[in-house]
Amino acid sequence: MASIRHLYTNNRMNFFKRNTRQNYDIYSFYSWFVPGIKGMFILLALLIVGACLGSLVTNALKIFGDIDNSYSMLLSYPIMFIPPMVASGYLSSRNIAFEKGYALDNNHFGKYSVWITALLLIASTFMSTFLLDLINSVLPKMPEKLKDLMDSLLQGNIWVNAISVCIFAPFFEEWLCRGMILRGLLNHRRKDGTSMKPIWAIIISALFFAVIHFNPWQSIPAFLLGCFMGFVYYKTGSLKFTMLIHFVNNAIALIMGNIANFKDAESWRDILPENIFFLLCILSVIIIAITCIYIAKTIKVVRPQGSCKEII
């Protein structure tokens, strides 16, 4: 029993120290919490609690001081993830001595250069914006109040928005949606000892990613992008790659929202000639297909449930 307590204490202390076996200490600390469907809903509920808490804090600051939406987002966004992160950390530390863990972030990049894969992912993410705009163009028009709210997140102080949109969002959302939810669904053992099929784990985690945007006009693009990031994470086990995709996607939206000629445009269709736009959509399909085929052919999963490294 003393040896178990010693192991438990050492692993808790490793959260505060450099761990040479893992890529990120803050990520490796959560390796022993492997949520299934029930755990996913618990994390969603905790995220909603965090969103309410962040809203209360920023509204209180607005009452007692002058703070604009850019700075309030900088504060409320990290607060939103505090409840799920604290709960996940507690459950992981409780399981350390008794359960098998699965690393959130891995370097399973295949036999070719990591830079080739990274460049293909950047190109695919950029080109996907044309396809997503095509999908958005057939949706009903976004209500003006919601559109103004979305614009406020991209316009204003660009550097403050960049921290929220391009740093906080990839870090926290990838921790939750790929690192916790997808990794959990892939590796969680049911009572009969079986695990969820990877295709369903990817789809369900992408649906979760769509739901937490709390915006129907963002949900469909978020679901499609979530499926793509889920496939990349399943093959590589790398949050670095999914954070890169997330960063590029959000950075494009931020840059477009702050270029004078593009501010009033609803999509690329309002900027480009129709024939050029559809040509770029076709090119997008080709580049995304090449990227998916390249990853499928050159990166073999470590286990049938993906490439998340087992930690005994």
Short mmCIF file of C-alpha atoms in Angstrom, two decimals:
data_model
loop_
_atom_site.label_atom_id
_atom_site.label_comp_id
_atom_site.label_asym_id
_atom_site.label_seq_id
_atom_site.Cartn_x
_atom_site.Cartn_y
_atom_site.Cartn_z
CA MET A 1 0.00 0.00 0.00
CA ALA A 2 2.90 2.32 0.77
CA SER A 3 4.30 1.77 -2.73
CA ILE A 4 0.94 2.75 -4.29
CA ARG A 5 0.86 5.96 -2.22
CA HIS A 6 4.45 6.67 -3.28
CA LEU A 7 3.55 6.18 -6.99
CA TYR A 8 0.43 8.36 -6.62
CA THR A 9 2.42 11.18 -4.93
CA ASN A 10 5.23 11.05 -7.48
CA ASN A 11 2.83 11.29 -10.42
CA ARG A 12 1.00 14.24 -8.86
CA MET A 13 4.34 16.02 -8.35
CA ASN A 14 5.28 15.39 -12.00
CA PHE A 15 2.56 17.86 -12.97
CA PHE A 16 4.86 20.63 -11.71
CA LYS A 17 8.09 19.26 -13.19
CA ARG A 18 9.48 18.71 -16.66
CA ASN A 19 8.58 15.25 -17.91
CA THR A 20 10.97 14.10 -20.63
CA ARG A 21 8.64 11.33 -21.80
CA GLN A 22 5.71 13.63 -22.61
CA ASN A 23 5.41 16.66 -24.86
CA TYR A 24 3.50 18.89 -22.47
CA ASP A 25 3.33 18.48 -18.70
CA ILE A 26 -0.09 20.10 -18.51
CA TYR A 27 -1.37 17.64 -21.10
CA SER A 28 0.31 14.53 -19.68
CA PHE A 29 -1.30 15.21 -16.30
CA TYR A 30 -4.70 14.30 -17.82
CA SER A 31 -3.62 10.99 -19.38
CA TRP A 32 -5.38 8.76 -16.84
CA PHE A 33 -8.86 10.21 -17.34
CA VAL A 34 -10.39 8.40 -20.33
CA PRO A 35 -14.01 9.56 -20.62
CA GLY A 36 -16.69 7.68 -22.52
CA ILE A 37 -20.10 9.01 -23.58
CA LYS A 38 -21.15 9.69 -19.98
CA GLY A 39 -17.87 11.49 -19.29
CA MET A 40 -18.34 13.54 -22.46
CA PHE A 41 -21.69 14.87 -21.23
CA ILE A 42 -20.18 15.62 -17.83
CA LEU A 43 -17.45 17.66 -19.47
CA LEU A 44 -20.04 19.47 -21.60
CA ALA A 45 -22.05 20.34 -18.48
CA LEU A 46 -18.92 21.60 -16.74
CA LEU A 47 -18.04 23.68 -19.80
CA ILE A 48 -21.49 25.32 -19.67
CA VAL A 49 -20.96 26.02 -15.96
CA GLY A 50 -17.60 27.58 -16.85
CA ALA A 51 -19.22 29.71 -19.59
CA CYS A 52 -21.77 31.02 -17.06
CA LEU A 53 -18.99 31.72 -14.58
CA GLY A 54 -16.95 33.58 -17.21
CA SER A 55 -20.01 35.62 -18.19
CA LEU A 56 -20.68 36.56 -14.55
CA VAL A 57 -17.09 37.69 -14.04
CA THR A 58 -16.95 39.82 -17.20
CA ASN A 59 -20.40 41.33 -16.61
CA ALA A 60 -19.34 42.27 -13.10
CA LEU A 61 -16.24 43.95 -14.51
CA LYS A 62 -18.38 45.84 -17.05
CA ILE A 63 -20.59 47.13 -14.23
CA PHE A 64 -17.70 48.33 -12.10
CA GLY A 65 -15.33 49.35 -14.89
CA ASP A 66 -15.12 50.14 -18.57
CA ILE A 67 -14.12 46.96 -20.44
CA ASP A 68 -14.81 46.21 -24.11
CA ASN A 69 -15.71 42.86 -25.66
CA SER A 70 -12.14 42.11 -26.77
CA TYR A 71 -10.75 42.28 -23.25
CA SER A 72 -13.74 40.54 -21.68
CA MET A 73 -13.25 37.61 -24.08
CA LEU A 74 -9.60 37.45 -23.04
CA LEU A 75 -10.77 36.83 -19.49
CA SER A 76 -13.99 34.85 -19.90
CA TYR A 77 -12.61 32.34 -22.41
CA PRO A 78 -10.00 30.69 -20.12
CA ILE A 79 -12.45 30.81 -17.17
CA MET A 80 -14.91 28.74 -19.22
CA PHE A 81 -12.47 25.81 -19.28
CA ILE A 82 -11.54 25.90 -15.60
CA PRO A 83 -14.33 23.54 -14.36
CA PRO A 84 -13.69 20.77 -16.95
CA MET A 85 -9.92 21.06 -16.51
CA VAL A 86 -10.09 20.89 -12.71
CA ALA A 87 -12.50 17.94 -12.78
CA SER A 88 -10.45 16.09 -15.42
CA GLY A 89 -7.26 16.69 -13.46
CA TYR A 90 -8.83 15.35 -10.29
CA LEU A 91 -10.21 12.24 -11.99
CA SER A 92 -6.90 11.60 -13.75
CA SER A 93 -4.90 11.90 -10.52
CA ARG A 94 -7.35 9.55 -8.82
CA ASN A 95 -6.80 6.91 -11.54
CA ILE A 96 -3.01 7.15 -11.82
CA ALA A 97 -2.17 4.22 -9.55
CA PHE A 98 -4.88 1.91 -10.85
CA GLU A 99 -5.71 2.60 -14.51
CA LYS A 100 -3.87 2.53 -17.83
CA GLY A 101 -3.32 6.01 -19.27
CA TYR A 102 -3.24 7.30 -22.84
CA ALA A 103 -1.06 10.27 -23.76
CA LEU A 104 -2.95 13.29 -25.10
CA ASP A 105 -0.11 14.38 -27.38
CA ASN A 106 2.26 12.15 -29.33
CA ASN A 107 4.90 12.44 -32.05
CA HIS A 108 3.64 9.68 -34.34
CA PHE A 109 4.40 11.50 -37.58
CA GLY A 110 5.16 8.61 -39.91
CA LYS A 111 8.28 7.75 -41.90
CA TYR A 112 8.47 11.04 -43.84
CA SER A 113 9.26 14.54 -42.65
CA VAL A 114 6.89 16.15 -40.18
CA TRP A 115 7.19 19.34 -42.21
CA ILE A 116 5.61 17.75 -45.30
CA THR A 117 2.56 16.78 -43.27
CA ALA A 118 2.43 20.20 -41.58
CA LEU A 119 2.57 22.05 -44.93
CA LEU A 120 -0.16 19.84 -46.39
CA LEU A 121 -2.34 20.50 -43.33
CA ILE A 122 -1.81 24.26 -43.62
CA ALA A 123 -2.68 24.19 -47.34
CA SER A 124 -5.75 22.02 -46.74
CA THR A 125 -6.99 24.26 -43.92
CA PHE A 126 -6.61 27.39 -46.03
CA MET A 127 -8.33 25.83 -49.04
CA SER A 128 -11.15 24.45 -46.89
CA THR A 129 -12.30 28.03 -46.25
CA PHE A 130 -13.65 28.15 -49.83
CA LEU A 131 -15.67 24.95 -49.36
CA LEU A 132 -16.98 26.10 -45.97
CA ASP A 133 -18.04 29.41 -47.52
CA LEU A 134 -19.89 27.47 -50.20
CA ILE A 135 -21.77 25.57 -47.49
CA ASN A 136 -22.51 28.74 -45.51
CA SER A 137 -23.87 30.42 -48.63
CA VAL A 138 -26.81 27.99 -48.76
CA LEU A 139 -27.72 28.47 -45.08
CA PRO A 140 -30.33 31.02 -43.96
CA LYS A 141 -28.91 34.47 -43.30
CA MET A 142 -27.39 34.92 -39.85
CA PRO A 143 -29.43 37.23 -37.55
CA GLU A 144 -27.93 40.71 -37.30
CA LYS A 145 -27.41 40.56 -33.53
CA LEU A 146 -25.51 37.29 -33.82
CA LYS A 147 -23.52 38.63 -36.77
CA ASP A 148 -22.57 41.74 -34.77
CA LEU A 149 -21.46 39.52 -31.89
CA MET A 150 -19.30 37.40 -34.21
CA ASP A 151 -17.80 40.52 -35.80
CA SER A 152 -16.92 41.87 -32.35
CA LEU A 153 -14.79 38.78 -31.72
CA LEU A 154 -12.76 39.38 -34.90
CA GLN A 155 -12.63 43.17 -35.03
CA GLY A 156 -11.41 45.71 -32.51
CA ASN A 157 -8.00 45.29 -30.90
CA ILE A 158 -6.43 42.78 -33.27
CA TRP A 159 -3.67 41.72 -30.86
CA VAL A 160 -6.07 41.04 -28.01
CA ASN A 161 -8.37 39.15 -30.38
CA ALA A 162 -5.39 37.20 -31.72
CA ILE A 163 -4.62 35.89 -28.23
CA SER A 164 -8.22 34.75 -27.72
CA VAL A 165 -8.91 33.40 -31.22
CA CYS A 166 -5.51 32.11 -32.34
CA ILE A 167 -3.89 31.01 -29.07
CA PHE A 168 -6.53 30.32 -26.43
CA ALA A 169 -9.01 28.64 -28.81
CA PRO A 170 -6.56 26.10 -30.33
CA PHE A 171 -5.01 25.34 -26.94
CA PHE A 172 -8.16 24.87 -24.85
CA GLU A 173 -10.53 23.50 -27.50
CA GLU A 174 -8.04 20.94 -28.77
CA TRP A 175 -7.30 19.86 -25.22
CA LEU A 176 -11.02 19.27 -24.73
CA CYS A 177 -12.33 18.06 -28.11
CA ARG A 178 -9.43 15.94 -29.35
CA GLY A 179 -7.26 15.40 -26.27
CA MET A 180 -10.04 14.48 -23.85
CA ILE A 181 -13.19 13.64 -25.84
CA LEU A 182 -11.80 11.90 -28.95
CA ARG A 183 -8.96 10.18 -27.08
CA GLY A 184 -11.48 9.09 -24.46
CA LEU A 185 -14.03 7.75 -26.94
CA LEU A 186 -11.32 5.85 -28.80
CA ASN A 187 -9.83 4.21 -25.72
CA HIS A 188 -12.68 4.01 -23.19
CA ARG A 189 -13.57 0.40 -22.37
CA ARG A 190 -17.24 -0.52 -22.11
CA LYS A 191 -18.44 -3.01 -19.51
CA ASP A 192 -18.15 -5.80 -22.08
CA GLY A 193 -14.50 -4.85 -22.74
CA THR A 194 -15.07 -3.40 -26.21
CA SER A 195 -14.26 0.10 -27.44
CA MET A 196 -16.10 2.43 -29.81
CA LYS A 197 -15.33 2.16 -33.51
CA PRO A 198 -12.90 4.94 -34.54
CA ILE A 199 -15.25 6.34 -37.21
CA TRP A 200 -18.01 6.88 -34.63
CA ALA A 201 -15.57 8.34 -32.12
CA ILE A 202 -14.41 10.87 -34.73
CA ILE A 203 -17.98 11.80 -35.71
CA ILE A 204 -19.22 12.14 -32.12
CA SER A 205 -16.22 14.24 -31.09
CA ALA A 206 -16.80 16.47 -34.15
CA LEU A 207 -20.45 16.88 -33.12
CA PHE A 208 -19.26 17.86 -29.65
CA PHE A 209 -16.90 20.39 -31.24
CA ALA A 210 -19.82 21.81 -33.24
CA VAL A 211 -22.14 22.03 -30.21
CA ILE A 212 -19.70 23.94 -27.98
CA HIS A 213 -19.60 26.81 -30.47
CA PHE A 214 -23.21 27.54 -29.40
CA ASN A 215 -23.92 28.99 -32.85
CA PRO A 216 -25.82 27.10 -35.60
CA TRP A 217 -24.02 29.09 -38.33
CA GLN A 218 -20.66 27.94 -36.96
CA SER A 219 -21.75 24.40 -36.15
CA ILE A 220 -21.77 22.90 -39.67
CA PRO A 221 -18.29 24.23 -40.60
CA ALA A 222 -17.05 23.27 -37.11
CA PHE A 223 -18.40 19.73 -37.54
CA LEU A 224 -16.68 19.26 -40.91
CA LEU A 225 -13.42 20.74 -39.65
CA GLY A 226 -13.76 18.59 -36.51
CA CYS A 227 -14.04 15.44 -38.63
CA PHE A 228 -10.86 16.40 -40.48
CA MET A 229 -8.98 17.16 -37.25
CA GLY A 230 -10.35 13.94 -35.73
CA PHE A 231 -8.94 11.91 -38.64
CA VAL A 232 -5.55 13.62 -38.23
CA TYR A 233 -5.56 12.99 -34.47
CA TYR A 234 -6.60 9.35 -34.91
CA LYS A 235 -3.69 8.74 -37.29
CA THR A 236 -0.99 10.77 -35.53
CA GLY A 237 -2.14 11.15 -31.92
CA SER A 238 -0.71 14.66 -32.21
CA LEU A 239 -2.40 17.69 -30.69
CA LYS A 240 0.36 19.75 -32.31
CA PHE A 241 -1.16 19.04 -35.72
CA THR A 242 -4.77 19.68 -34.68
CA MET A 243 -3.74 22.89 -32.92
CA LEU A 244 -1.95 23.93 -36.12
CA ILE A 245 -5.12 23.35 -38.17
CA HIS A 246 -7.21 25.20 -35.59
CA PHE A 247 -4.74 28.09 -35.49
CA VAL A 248 -4.63 28.49 -39.29
CA ASN A 249 -8.42 28.37 -39.60
CA ASN A 250 -8.95 31.00 -36.89
CA ALA A 251 -6.07 33.19 -38.08
CA ILE A 252 -7.58 33.37 -41.58
CA ALA A 253 -10.93 34.47 -40.13
CA LEU A 254 -9.22 37.07 -37.93
CA ILE A 255 -7.13 38.49 -40.79
CA MET A 256 -10.12 38.63 -43.14
CA GLY A 257 -12.16 40.39 -40.48
CA ASN A 258 -9.54 43.11 -40.14
CA ILE A 259 -8.80 43.86 -43.80
CA ALA A 260 -10.76 46.94 -44.85
CA ASN A 261 -11.82 45.57 -48.25
CA PHE A 262 -13.08 42.32 -46.72
CA LYS A 263 -14.91 43.55 -43.60
CA ASP A 264 -18.30 43.87 -45.28
CA ALA A 265 -18.01 40.60 -47.22
CA GLU A 266 -20.06 37.63 -46.06
CA SER A 267 -17.76 35.10 -47.74
CA TRP A 268 -15.18 34.59 -50.46
CA ARG A 269 -18.07 34.59 -52.95
CA ASP A 270 -18.55 38.31 -52.30
CA ILE A 271 -14.90 39.00 -53.12
CA LEU A 272 -13.99 36.68 -55.97
CA PRO A 273 -15.56 36.25 -59.41
CA GLU A 274 -18.00 33.33 -59.40
CA ASN A 275 -15.97 31.16 -61.80
CA ILE A 276 -12.75 31.71 -59.83
CA PHE A 277 -14.51 30.88 -56.57
CA PHE A 278 -15.87 27.56 -57.86
CA LEU A 279 -12.50 26.72 -59.40
CA LEU A 280 -10.92 27.23 -55.98
CA CYS A 281 -13.60 25.01 -54.43
CA ILE A 282 -12.64 22.20 -56.83
CA LEU A 283 -8.97 22.78 -56.07
CA SER A 284 -9.82 22.61 -52.36
CA VAL A 285 -11.34 19.16 -52.75
CA ILE A 286 -8.24 17.96 -54.60
CA ILE A 287 -5.77 19.31 -52.02
CA ILE A 288 -7.75 17.98 -49.05
CA ALA A 289 -8.04 14.58 -50.74
CA ILE A 290 -4.27 14.51 -51.42
CA THR A 291 -3.59 15.38 -47.76
CA CYS A 292 -5.92 12.67 -46.43
CA ILE A 293 -4.50 10.04 -48.80
CA TYR A 294 -0.92 11.03 -47.90
CA ILE A 295 -1.63 10.75 -44.16
CA ALA A 296 -3.53 7.46 -44.63
CA LYS A 297 -0.71 5.92 -46.68
CA THR A 298 2.35 7.17 -44.79
CA ILE A 299 1.17 7.18 -41.17
CA LYS A 300 0.08 3.84 -39.75
CA VAL A 301 -1.88 3.83 -36.51
CA VAL A 302 -0.12 2.32 -33.51
CA ARG A 303 -3.24 0.40 -32.44
CA PRO A 304 -6.70 -0.15 -33.97
CA GLN A 305 -7.96 2.55 -31.59
CA GLY A 306 -5.47 5.13 -32.87
CA SER A 307 -1.99 6.41 -32.13
CA CYS A 308 -2.37 7.61 -28.54
CA LYS A 309 0.54 6.16 -26.62
CA GLU A 310 -0.38 3.77 -23.79
CA ILE A 311 1.03 4.69 -20.39
CA ILE A 312 1.21 1.78 -17.95
#
